Amino acid sequence: MRMTKKIPVVKKELLFPFIIITSLFALWGIANDLTNPMVSAFKKVMPELTNVQASLVQFAFYFGYFFMALPAALFIRKYSYKSGIILGLSLYAIGAFLFYPAAANEEFNYFLVSLWVITCGLAFLETTSNPLILALGDKETATQRLNLAQAFNPIGSLTGMIIAQVFVIGALRSDDYTTEAYNALSSDELAAVRENDLGIISVPYIALGVLVLIIMGIIIATKIPKTAEEDKMSLSESFNKLKKNKNYLFGVIAQAFYVGAQIMCWTYIFQYVDNINDSLGTDYTATYFNVAAMILFLVGRWIGTALMRSINPSKILMLFGIGGVIMSFGAIILSGLPGLLSLVAISVFMSIMFPTIYGIALKDMGDEAKIGSAGLVMAIVGGALMPVIQGSILDWGGSGFSDIMVFGFIPEVNFSFILPLICLAVVAFYGFITFKRQSN
């Protein structure tokens, strides 16, 4: 019996550049999950903010992807992947350092601008790194390779969560007071607490800016291999091909819904836990459950990547999407710890979605993949829009927590997770139709 030689996910000669580029996946994971708890942090430091206003942290952060993804694609199309990475890291560092004047002026809008600049840099990094990883090897293993690289993103995310809890959430003086006690402080006392806490929020970002500069120095000194290029086509031809590609267009939609679901689950778990603590008198720490969710996310991605060696990626996407819908339903209808555990478990099923949608949507593309990549990165805007909608649901009973029950028995915080459920259903459907198309 003749043995078929397995195609390696990463060839030996491309292993070192693969590792260097993969390190960037962890780097933007730090920024993403250092920022998610900031919605809750700013709400505590600035209690005058409504849930919708506090959610503008996520809007500013993820809108940068939408704004800069296409310019980034045009930039790397004209110059090179390495140039795009260096420019992205430069913007990342500038945005991080802008936290210093934002804290000094104690102006919420300045923080929003700083976050927007950071994600303009991240848009360059993601628009560049994802297609570069796909190109660093055989086409047949491209989706596996991207899942492998993306598996290091949760490591950065875990780091960001721990930094947020230990150096920000756990150190905020405003968190030491009840809402009534905080509002009862004198104007001088309030000013001192706010100055202290905004300074605490800014320190991790400034430190992150220094780390980014160090990594940028390493990237500059590293030779990034030229990938195999397809025949060059005009920009209009690229857009025309993409517009006719239904697999790609639905992939962009699915990606937007997926990112929206991810950000909502990892942002509003803090409000979910706070609501449980308020209603049941428990003392759960949201960050610990968020870290557990991220560990499950990491495990799920490794398992999903391994399964793709023998199971069609579209089929896995469909099954994981269905699992996510079921867990979202549990987070809505179950109360207390069971509901919270259901919310945490959603991360297992979200784990493979971003890189798998990315790989499926760009499958068999040539030079138009560079512009196609921009569309998929622009879809991250779902993370800017969806949390604002969920925040508006949380504000039904006012800017704080209330006893409002939807349908008479579901707390509004729980009900707000109907949005992730819908989003994950869209992802499951994308997996279904692409699997069915490939099977025919």
CSV table of C-alpha atoms in Angstrom, one decimal:
chain,number,residue,atom,x,y,z
A,1,MET,CA,0.0,0.0,0.0
A,2,ARG,CA,1.5,3.3,-1.1
A,3,MET,CA,1.8,5.9,1.7
A,4,THR,CA,0.9,9.5,1.0
A,5,LYS,CA,3.4,12.0,2.4
A,6,LYS,CA,1.8,14.6,4.7
A,7,ILE,CA,2.2,18.2,3.8
A,8,PRO,CA,3.8,20.1,6.7
A,9,VAL,CA,1.9,23.0,8.2
A,10,VAL,CA,5.1,25.0,8.3
A,11,LYS,CA,8.2,24.1,6.3
A,12,LYS,CA,11.5,24.1,8.2
A,13,GLU,CA,13.0,26.9,6.1
A,14,LEU,CA,10.1,29.1,6.9
A,15,LEU,CA,9.9,28.3,10.6
A,16,PHE,CA,11.8,31.3,12.0
A,17,PRO,CA,9.9,34.0,10.0
A,18,PHE,CA,6.7,32.2,10.9
A,19,ILE,CA,7.6,32.5,14.6
A,20,ILE,CA,8.5,36.2,14.3
A,21,ILE,CA,5.2,37.0,12.6
A,22,THR,CA,3.2,34.8,15.0
A,23,SER,CA,4.6,36.9,17.9
A,24,LEU,CA,2.5,39.8,16.5
A,25,PHE,CA,-0.7,37.8,17.1
A,26,ALA,CA,0.1,37.7,20.8
A,27,LEU,CA,1.0,41.4,20.8
A,28,TRP,CA,-2.4,42.6,19.5
A,29,GLY,CA,-4.1,40.1,21.9
A,30,ILE,CA,-2.5,42.0,24.8
A,31,ALA,CA,-4.1,45.3,23.5
A,32,ASN,CA,-7.5,43.7,22.9
A,33,ASP,CA,-7.9,42.1,26.3
A,34,LEU,CA,-6.2,44.9,28.2
A,35,THR,CA,-8.9,47.2,26.7
A,36,ASN,CA,-12.0,45.0,27.2
A,37,PRO,CA,-12.2,45.6,31.0
A,38,MET,CA,-11.7,49.3,30.5
A,39,VAL,CA,-15.4,49.7,29.8
A,40,SER,CA,-16.0,48.6,33.4
A,41,ALA,CA,-13.0,50.6,34.7
A,42,PHE,CA,-14.0,53.9,33.2
A,43,LYS,CA,-17.6,53.4,34.4
A,44,LYS,CA,-16.2,53.1,37.9
A,45,VAL,CA,-13.8,56.0,37.7
A,46,MET,CA,-16.3,58.2,35.9
A,47,PRO,CA,-19.8,57.1,37.3
A,48,GLU,CA,-21.4,59.9,35.3
A,49,LEU,CA,-20.9,57.8,32.2
A,50,THR,CA,-23.9,55.7,31.0
A,51,ASN,CA,-23.3,52.1,29.8
A,52,VAL,CA,-23.5,53.3,26.2
A,53,GLN,CA,-21.0,56.1,26.8
A,54,ALA,CA,-18.6,53.7,28.5
A,55,SER,CA,-19.0,51.2,25.6
A,56,LEU,CA,-17.5,53.9,23.3
A,57,VAL,CA,-14.2,52.5,24.6
A,58,GLN,CA,-14.9,49.5,22.4
A,59,PHE,CA,-16.3,51.6,19.6
A,60,ALA,CA,-13.2,53.8,19.4
A,61,PHE,CA,-10.9,50.7,19.7
A,62,TYR,CA,-12.5,48.6,17.0
A,63,PHE,CA,-13.5,51.4,14.7
A,64,GLY,CA,-9.8,51.9,14.0
A,65,TYR,CA,-9.8,48.5,12.2
A,66,PHE,CA,-12.6,49.7,9.9
A,67,PHE,CA,-11.0,53.0,9.2
A,68,MET,CA,-7.4,51.8,8.5
A,69,ALA,CA,-7.8,48.3,7.0
A,70,LEU,CA,-8.2,49.3,3.4
A,71,PRO,CA,-5.4,52.0,3.5
A,72,ALA,CA,-3.2,49.3,5.1
A,73,ALA,CA,-4.0,46.9,2.3
A,74,LEU,CA,-3.2,49.5,-0.4
A,75,PHE,CA,0.0,50.3,1.5
A,76,ILE,CA,1.4,46.8,1.6
A,77,ARG,CA,0.2,46.3,-2.0
A,78,LYS,CA,2.4,49.2,-3.1
A,79,TYR,CA,5.4,48.5,-0.7
A,80,SER,CA,5.8,45.2,1.3
A,81,TYR,CA,4.5,43.2,4.1
A,82,LYS,CA,7.5,44.2,6.3
A,83,SER,CA,6.8,47.9,5.7
A,84,GLY,CA,3.2,47.4,6.7
A,85,ILE,CA,4.3,45.7,9.9
A,86,ILE,CA,6.7,48.4,10.8
A,87,LEU,CA,4.2,51.2,10.2
A,88,GLY,CA,1.6,49.3,12.2
A,89,LEU,CA,3.9,48.9,15.2
A,90,SER,CA,4.7,52.6,15.0
A,91,LEU,CA,1.1,53.6,15.2
A,92,TYR,CA,0.5,51.1,18.0
A,93,ALA,CA,3.3,52.7,20.1
A,94,ILE,CA,2.2,56.3,19.4
A,95,GLY,CA,-1.4,55.4,20.5
A,96,ALA,CA,-0.1,53.8,23.7
A,97,PHE,CA,2.1,56.8,24.6
A,98,LEU,CA,-0.9,59.1,24.0
A,99,PHE,CA,-2.4,57.7,27.2
A,100,TYR,CA,0.0,59.9,29.2
A,101,PRO,CA,-1.5,63.3,28.1
A,102,ALA,CA,-5.0,61.7,28.2
A,103,ALA,CA,-4.5,60.9,31.9
A,104,ALA,CA,-2.9,64.2,32.6
A,105,ASN,CA,-5.9,66.1,31.2
A,106,GLU,CA,-8.4,63.7,32.7
A,107,GLU,CA,-10.4,63.8,29.5
A,108,PHE,CA,-12.4,60.7,28.5
A,109,ASN,CA,-12.4,61.7,24.8
A,110,TYR,CA,-8.6,61.8,24.7
A,111,PHE,CA,-8.5,58.2,25.9
A,112,LEU,CA,-10.8,57.3,23.0
A,113,VAL,CA,-8.5,59.0,20.5
A,114,SER,CA,-5.5,57.1,22.0
A,115,LEU,CA,-7.4,53.8,21.6
A,116,TRP,CA,-8.3,54.6,18.0
A,117,VAL,CA,-4.7,55.3,17.1
A,118,ILE,CA,-3.6,52.0,18.6
A,119,THR,CA,-6.1,50.1,16.5
A,120,CYS,CA,-5.1,52.0,13.4
A,121,GLY,CA,-1.8,50.3,14.0
A,122,LEU,CA,-3.4,47.0,14.8
A,123,ALA,CA,-5.3,47.2,11.5
A,124,PHE,CA,-2.0,47.3,9.7
A,125,LEU,CA,-0.7,44.4,11.7
A,126,GLU,CA,-3.7,42.2,11.1
A,127,THR,CA,-4.1,43.1,7.4
A,128,THR,CA,-0.5,42.2,6.9
A,129,SER,CA,0.1,39.3,9.2
A,130,ASN,CA,-2.9,37.1,8.4
A,131,PRO,CA,-2.3,36.9,4.6
A,132,LEU,CA,1.4,36.6,5.2
A,133,ILE,CA,0.9,33.5,7.4
A,134,LEU,CA,-1.4,32.0,4.8
A,135,ALA,CA,1.3,32.5,2.2
A,136,LEU,CA,4.2,31.1,4.2
A,137,GLY,CA,3.6,27.5,3.0
A,138,ASP,CA,1.4,25.2,1.0
A,139,LYS,CA,-2.1,26.3,0.1
A,140,GLU,CA,-3.6,23.1,1.4
A,141,THR,CA,-2.5,23.8,4.9
A,142,ALA,CA,-3.1,27.5,4.9
A,143,THR,CA,-6.2,27.5,7.2
A,144,GLN,CA,-4.4,25.1,9.6
A,145,ARG,CA,-1.4,27.4,9.6
A,146,LEU,CA,-3.5,30.5,10.3
A,147,ASN,CA,-5.3,28.7,13.1
A,148,LEU,CA,-1.9,27.7,14.5
A,149,ALA,CA,-0.6,31.3,14.4
A,150,GLN,CA,-3.9,32.6,15.9
A,151,ALA,CA,-3.5,30.0,18.7
A,152,PHE,CA,-0.9,32.3,20.2
A,153,ASN,CA,-3.3,35.3,20.2
A,154,PRO,CA,-5.1,34.0,23.4
A,155,ILE,CA,-1.7,33.9,25.1
A,156,GLY,CA,-1.4,37.6,24.6
A,157,SER,CA,-5.1,38.0,25.6
A,158,LEU,CA,-4.5,36.2,28.9
A,159,THR,CA,-1.5,38.5,29.5
A,160,GLY,CA,-3.7,41.5,28.8
A,161,MET,CA,-6.5,40.3,31.2
A,162,ILE,CA,-4.1,39.6,34.0
A,163,ILE,CA,-2.4,43.0,33.6
A,164,ALA,CA,-5.9,44.6,33.6
A,165,GLN,CA,-6.9,42.8,36.8
A,166,VAL,CA,-3.7,43.1,38.8
A,167,PHE,CA,-2.5,46.5,37.7
A,168,VAL,CA,-5.7,48.3,36.9
A,169,ILE,CA,-9.0,46.9,38.2
A,170,GLY,CA,-7.5,45.7,41.4
A,171,ALA,CA,-5.7,48.9,42.0
A,172,LEU,CA,-8.5,51.4,41.4
A,173,ARG,CA,-9.3,53.5,44.5
A,174,SER,CA,-12.8,54.2,43.1
A,175,ASP,CA,-13.5,50.5,43.3
A,176,ASP,CA,-13.1,50.7,47.1
A,177,TYR,CA,-16.3,52.7,47.5
A,178,THR,CA,-20.0,51.9,47.0
A,179,THR,CA,-21.7,54.1,44.5
A,180,GLU,CA,-23.4,56.1,47.3
A,181,ALA,CA,-20.1,56.5,49.2
A,182,TYR,CA,-18.3,57.5,46.1
A,183,ASN,CA,-20.9,60.2,45.2
A,184,ALA,CA,-20.7,61.5,48.8
A,185,LEU,CA,-17.0,62.3,48.6
A,186,SER,CA,-16.0,66.0,48.5
A,187,SER,CA,-15.0,67.6,45.3
A,188,ASP,CA,-11.3,67.6,46.3
A,189,GLU,CA,-11.5,63.9,47.3
A,190,LEU,CA,-13.2,63.0,44.1
A,191,ALA,CA,-10.6,64.9,42.1
A,192,ALA,CA,-7.8,63.0,44.0
A,193,VAL,CA,-9.3,59.6,43.4
A,194,ARG,CA,-10.0,60.3,39.7
A,195,GLU,CA,-6.4,61.6,39.1
A,196,ASN,CA,-5.0,58.5,40.8
A,197,ASP,CA,-7.2,56.1,38.9
A,198,LEU,CA,-6.8,57.6,35.5
A,199,GLY,CA,-3.0,57.5,36.0
A,200,ILE,CA,-3.3,53.8,37.0
A,201,ILE,CA,-5.3,53.1,33.7
A,202,SER,CA,-2.6,54.8,31.6
A,203,VAL,CA,0.5,53.0,33.0
A,204,PRO,CA,0.0,49.6,31.4
A,205,TYR,CA,-0.5,51.2,28.0
A,206,ILE,CA,2.7,53.3,28.3
A,207,ALA,CA,4.6,50.2,29.2
A,208,LEU,CA,3.1,48.4,26.3
A,209,GLY,CA,4.3,51.1,24.0
A,210,VAL,CA,7.9,50.5,25.2
A,211,LEU,CA,7.5,46.8,24.5
A,212,VAL,CA,6.1,47.5,21.0
A,213,LEU,CA,9.2,49.6,20.2
A,214,ILE,CA,11.5,46.8,21.3
A,215,ILE,CA,9.6,44.3,19.1
A,216,MET,CA,9.7,46.7,16.2
A,217,GLY,CA,13.5,46.9,16.5
A,218,ILE,CA,13.6,43.1,16.2
A,219,ILE,CA,11.3,43.1,13.2
A,220,ILE,CA,13.5,45.7,11.4
A,221,ALA,CA,16.6,43.5,11.9
A,222,THR,CA,14.8,40.4,10.7
A,223,LYS,CA,14.7,39.4,7.0
A,224,ILE,CA,11.1,38.6,6.0
A,225,PRO,CA,11.1,36.2,3.0
A,226,LYS,CA,9.3,37.2,-0.1
A,227,THR,CA,6.2,35.1,-0.6
A,228,ALA,CA,5.1,33.6,-3.9
A,229,GLU,CA,3.2,36.3,-5.8
A,230,GLU,CA,0.4,35.8,-8.2
A,231,ASP,CA,0.2,37.9,-11.4
A,232,LYS,CA,-0.5,41.5,-10.5
A,233,MET,CA,-3.9,42.7,-11.2
A,234,SER,CA,-5.4,46.2,-11.2
A,235,LEU,CA,-7.2,47.5,-8.1
A,236,SER,CA,-10.5,47.7,-10.0
A,237,GLU,CA,-10.0,44.1,-11.2
A,238,SER,CA,-9.4,43.0,-7.6
A,239,PHE,CA,-12.6,44.7,-6.4
A,240,ASN,CA,-14.6,43.2,-9.3
A,241,LYS,CA,-13.4,39.7,-8.5
A,242,LEU,CA,-14.2,40.1,-4.8
A,243,LYS,CA,-17.7,41.5,-5.5
A,244,LYS,CA,-18.5,38.4,-7.5
A,245,ASN,CA,-17.2,36.0,-4.9
A,246,LYS,CA,-20.2,35.1,-2.7
A,247,ASN,CA,-18.1,32.9,-0.5
A,248,TYR,CA,-15.9,36.0,0.4
A,249,LEU,CA,-18.8,38.4,0.8
A,250,PHE,CA,-20.7,36.3,3.2
A,251,GLY,CA,-17.4,35.6,5.0
A,252,VAL,CA,-17.0,39.3,5.6
A,253,ILE,CA,-20.5,39.4,7.1
A,254,ALA,CA,-19.9,36.3,9.2
A,255,GLN,CA,-16.6,37.8,10.5
A,256,ALA,CA,-18.3,41.0,11.6
A,257,PHE,CA,-20.9,39.1,13.5
A,258,TYR,CA,-18.3,36.8,15.1
A,259,VAL,CA,-16.1,39.7,16.3
A,260,GLY,CA,-19.2,41.4,17.7
A,261,ALA,CA,-20.1,38.2,19.6
A,262,GLN,CA,-16.5,37.8,21.0
A,263,ILE,CA,-16.2,41.4,22.2
A,264,MET,CA,-19.7,41.4,23.8
A,265,CYS,CA,-19.0,38.2,25.7
A,266,TRP,CA,-15.6,39.3,26.9
A,267,THR,CA,-16.7,42.9,27.7
A,268,TYR,CA,-20.1,42.4,29.4
A,269,ILE,CA,-19.1,39.4,31.5
A,270,PHE,CA,-18.1,42.1,34.0
A,271,GLN,CA,-21.6,43.5,34.1
A,272,TYR,CA,-23.0,39.9,34.2
A,273,VAL,CA,-20.9,39.1,37.3
A,274,ASP,CA,-21.7,42.4,39.0
A,275,ASN,CA,-25.4,41.8,38.5
A,276,ILE,CA,-25.1,38.3,40.0
A,277,ASN,CA,-23.2,39.7,43.0
A,278,ASP,CA,-25.8,42.4,43.5
A,279,SER,CA,-28.8,40.1,43.3
A,280,LEU,CA,-27.4,37.1,45.1
A,281,GLY,CA,-25.0,38.7,47.5
A,282,THR,CA,-22.0,36.7,46.1
A,283,ASP,CA,-18.5,38.0,45.7
A,284,TYR,CA,-17.4,36.6,42.3
A,285,THR,CA,-14.4,38.3,40.6
A,286,ALA,CA,-15.2,38.8,36.9
A,287,THR,CA,-11.6,38.8,35.7
A,288,TYR,CA,-11.1,35.2,37.0
A,289,PHE,CA,-14.0,34.0,34.9
A,290,ASN,CA,-12.8,36.0,32.0
A,291,VAL,CA,-9.3,34.3,32.3
A,292,ALA,CA,-11.1,30.9,32.5
A,293,ALA,CA,-12.9,31.8,29.3
A,294,MET,CA,-9.6,32.7,27.6
A,295,ILE,CA,-8.0,29.5,28.7
A,296,LEU,CA,-10.9,27.5,27.3
A,297,PHE,CA,-10.6,29.7,24.1
A,298,LEU,CA,-6.9,28.7,23.9
A,299,VAL,CA,-7.6,25.0,24.4
A,300,GLY,CA,-10.5,25.1,22.0
A,301,ARG,CA,-8.3,26.6,19.3
A,302,TRP,CA,-5.6,24.0,19.7
A,303,ILE,CA,-8.2,21.2,19.6
A,304,GLY,CA,-9.9,22.8,16.6
A,305,THR,CA,-6.6,23.2,14.7
A,306,ALA,CA,-5.8,19.5,15.3
A,307,LEU,CA,-9.3,18.4,14.2
A,308,MET,CA,-8.8,20.3,10.9
A,309,ARG,CA,-6.2,17.7,9.9
A,310,SER,CA,-9.0,15.2,9.3
A,311,ILE,CA,-12.3,17.2,9.3
A,312,ASN,CA,-13.4,19.9,6.9
A,313,PRO,CA,-12.9,23.4,8.4
A,314,SER,CA,-16.3,24.5,7.3
A,315,LYS,CA,-17.9,21.6,9.1
A,316,ILE,CA,-16.0,22.4,12.3
A,317,LEU,CA,-17.1,26.0,12.0
A,318,MET,CA,-20.7,25.0,11.7
A,319,LEU,CA,-20.6,22.6,14.7
A,320,PHE,CA,-18.7,25.2,16.9
A,321,GLY,CA,-21.3,27.8,15.8
A,322,ILE,CA,-24.1,25.6,17.0
A,323,GLY,CA,-22.3,25.0,20.3
A,324,GLY,CA,-21.9,28.7,20.8
A,325,VAL,CA,-25.6,29.3,20.2
A,326,ILE,CA,-26.5,26.7,22.8
A,327,MET,CA,-24.2,28.2,25.4
A,328,SER,CA,-25.5,31.7,24.7
A,329,PHE,CA,-29.0,30.4,25.3
A,330,GLY,CA,-27.9,29.1,28.6
A,331,ALA,CA,-26.3,32.4,29.6
A,332,ILE,CA,-29.7,34.1,28.9
A,333,ILE,CA,-32.2,31.7,30.6
A,334,LEU,CA,-30.0,30.4,33.5
A,335,SER,CA,-29.5,32.4,36.6
A,336,GLY,CA,-26.5,32.7,38.9
A,337,LEU,CA,-23.4,30.5,38.5
A,338,PRO,CA,-25.0,28.1,35.8
A,339,GLY,CA,-25.6,31.1,33.6
A,340,LEU,CA,-22.2,32.5,34.2
A,341,LEU,CA,-20.5,29.1,33.4
A,342,SER,CA,-22.6,29.0,30.1
A,343,LEU,CA,-21.2,32.5,29.3
A,344,VAL,CA,-17.7,31.3,30.0
A,345,ALA,CA,-18.2,28.2,27.9
A,346,ILE,CA,-19.1,30.2,24.8
A,347,SER,CA,-15.4,30.9,24.4
A,348,VAL,CA,-14.6,27.2,23.6
A,349,PHE,CA,-16.8,27.5,20.5
A,350,MET,CA,-15.7,30.9,19.4
A,351,SER,CA,-12.0,29.8,19.5
A,352,ILE,CA,-11.6,28.7,15.9
A,353,MET,CA,-14.0,31.2,14.3
A,354,PHE,CA,-11.8,34.2,13.3
A,355,PRO,CA,-9.0,32.3,11.5
A,356,THR,CA,-11.3,29.7,10.0
A,357,ILE,CA,-13.7,32.3,8.5
A,358,TYR,CA,-10.6,34.1,7.3
A,359,GLY,CA,-9.1,31.1,5.7
A,360,ILE,CA,-12.4,29.9,4.1
A,361,ALA,CA,-13.2,33.4,2.7
A,362,LEU,CA,-9.8,33.8,1.1
A,363,LYS,CA,-9.5,30.3,-0.2
A,364,ASP,CA,-8.0,29.9,-3.7
A,365,MET,CA,-7.5,33.7,-4.1
A,366,GLY,CA,-4.6,35.2,-6.0
A,367,ASP,CA,-3.4,38.8,-5.8
A,368,GLU,CA,-6.9,40.0,-4.8
A,369,ALA,CA,-6.3,38.4,-1.4
A,370,LYS,CA,-4.5,41.5,-0.2
A,371,ILE,CA,-7.6,43.6,-0.8
A,372,GLY,CA,-9.8,40.7,0.4
A,373,SER,CA,-7.8,40.6,3.6
A,374,ALA,CA,-8.7,44.3,4.2
A,375,GLY,CA,-12.4,43.6,3.9
A,376,LEU,CA,-12.1,40.8,6.6
A,377,VAL,CA,-10.1,43.1,8.9
A,378,MET,CA,-12.7,45.9,8.3
A,379,ALA,CA,-15.3,43.4,9.5
A,380,ILE,CA,-13.8,43.7,12.9
A,381,VAL,CA,-15.9,46.9,13.1
A,382,GLY,CA,-18.6,44.5,14.4
A,383,GLY,CA,-16.7,44.7,17.7
A,384,ALA,CA,-17.3,48.5,17.7
A,385,LEU,CA,-21.0,48.4,16.9
A,386,MET,CA,-22.4,45.4,18.7
A,387,PRO,CA,-21.2,46.4,22.3
A,388,VAL,CA,-22.9,49.8,21.9
A,389,ILE,CA,-26.2,48.0,21.0
A,390,GLN,CA,-25.8,45.7,24.0
A,391,GLY,CA,-25.0,48.7,26.2
A,392,SER,CA,-28.3,50.3,25.2
A,393,ILE,CA,-30.1,47.1,26.4
A,394,LEU,CA,-28.3,47.4,29.7
A,395,ASP,CA,-29.4,51.1,29.9
A,396,TRP,CA,-33.1,50.1,29.7
A,397,GLY,CA,-33.4,50.4,33.5
A,398,GLY,CA,-31.0,53.3,33.8
A,399,SER,CA,-27.2,53.6,33.7
A,400,GLY,CA,-26.7,51.3,36.7
A,401,PHE,CA,-28.2,47.9,37.4
A,402,SER,CA,-31.9,47.5,37.9
A,403,ASP,CA,-34.5,44.9,38.7
A,404,ILE,CA,-36.0,45.0,35.2
A,405,MET,CA,-37.0,41.5,34.1
A,406,VAL,CA,-37.6,40.7,30.4
A,407,PHE,CA,-40.6,38.4,30.0
A,408,GLY,CA,-41.0,38.6,33.7
A,409,PHE,CA,-38.0,36.3,34.7
A,410,ILE,CA,-34.9,37.1,32.6
A,411,PRO,CA,-32.7,40.0,34.0
A,412,GLU,CA,-31.9,42.6,31.4
A,413,VAL,CA,-28.2,41.8,31.7
A,414,ASN,CA,-28.9,38.2,30.8
A,415,PHE,CA,-31.3,39.1,28.0
A,416,SER,CA,-28.7,41.4,26.4
A,417,PHE,CA,-26.8,38.2,25.4
A,418,ILE,CA,-29.4,37.5,22.8
A,419,LEU,CA,-27.1,39.5,20.5
A,420,PRO,CA,-24.1,37.1,20.8
A,421,LEU,CA,-26.6,34.3,20.2
A,422,ILE,CA,-27.8,35.8,16.9
A,423,CYS,CA,-24.2,36.6,15.9
A,424,LEU,CA,-23.1,33.0,16.4
A,425,ALA,CA,-26.1,31.7,14.6
A,426,VAL,CA,-24.9,33.7,11.5
A,427,VAL,CA,-21.4,32.1,11.8
A,428,ALA,CA,-22.9,28.6,12.1
A,429,PHE,CA,-24.9,29.3,8.9
A,430,TYR,CA,-21.8,30.4,7.1
A,431,GLY,CA,-20.1,27.2,8.1
A,432,PHE,CA,-23.1,25.2,6.8
A,433,ILE,CA,-23.4,26.8,3.4
A,434,THR,CA,-19.7,26.7,2.7
A,435,PHE,CA,-19.5,23.0,3.8
A,436,LYS,CA,-22.5,22.2,1.6
A,437,ARG,CA,-21.0,24.1,-1.3
A,438,GLN,CA,-17.7,22.2,-1.0
A,439,SER,CA,-19.5,18.8,-0.7
A,440,ASN,CA,-21.3,19.3,-4.0
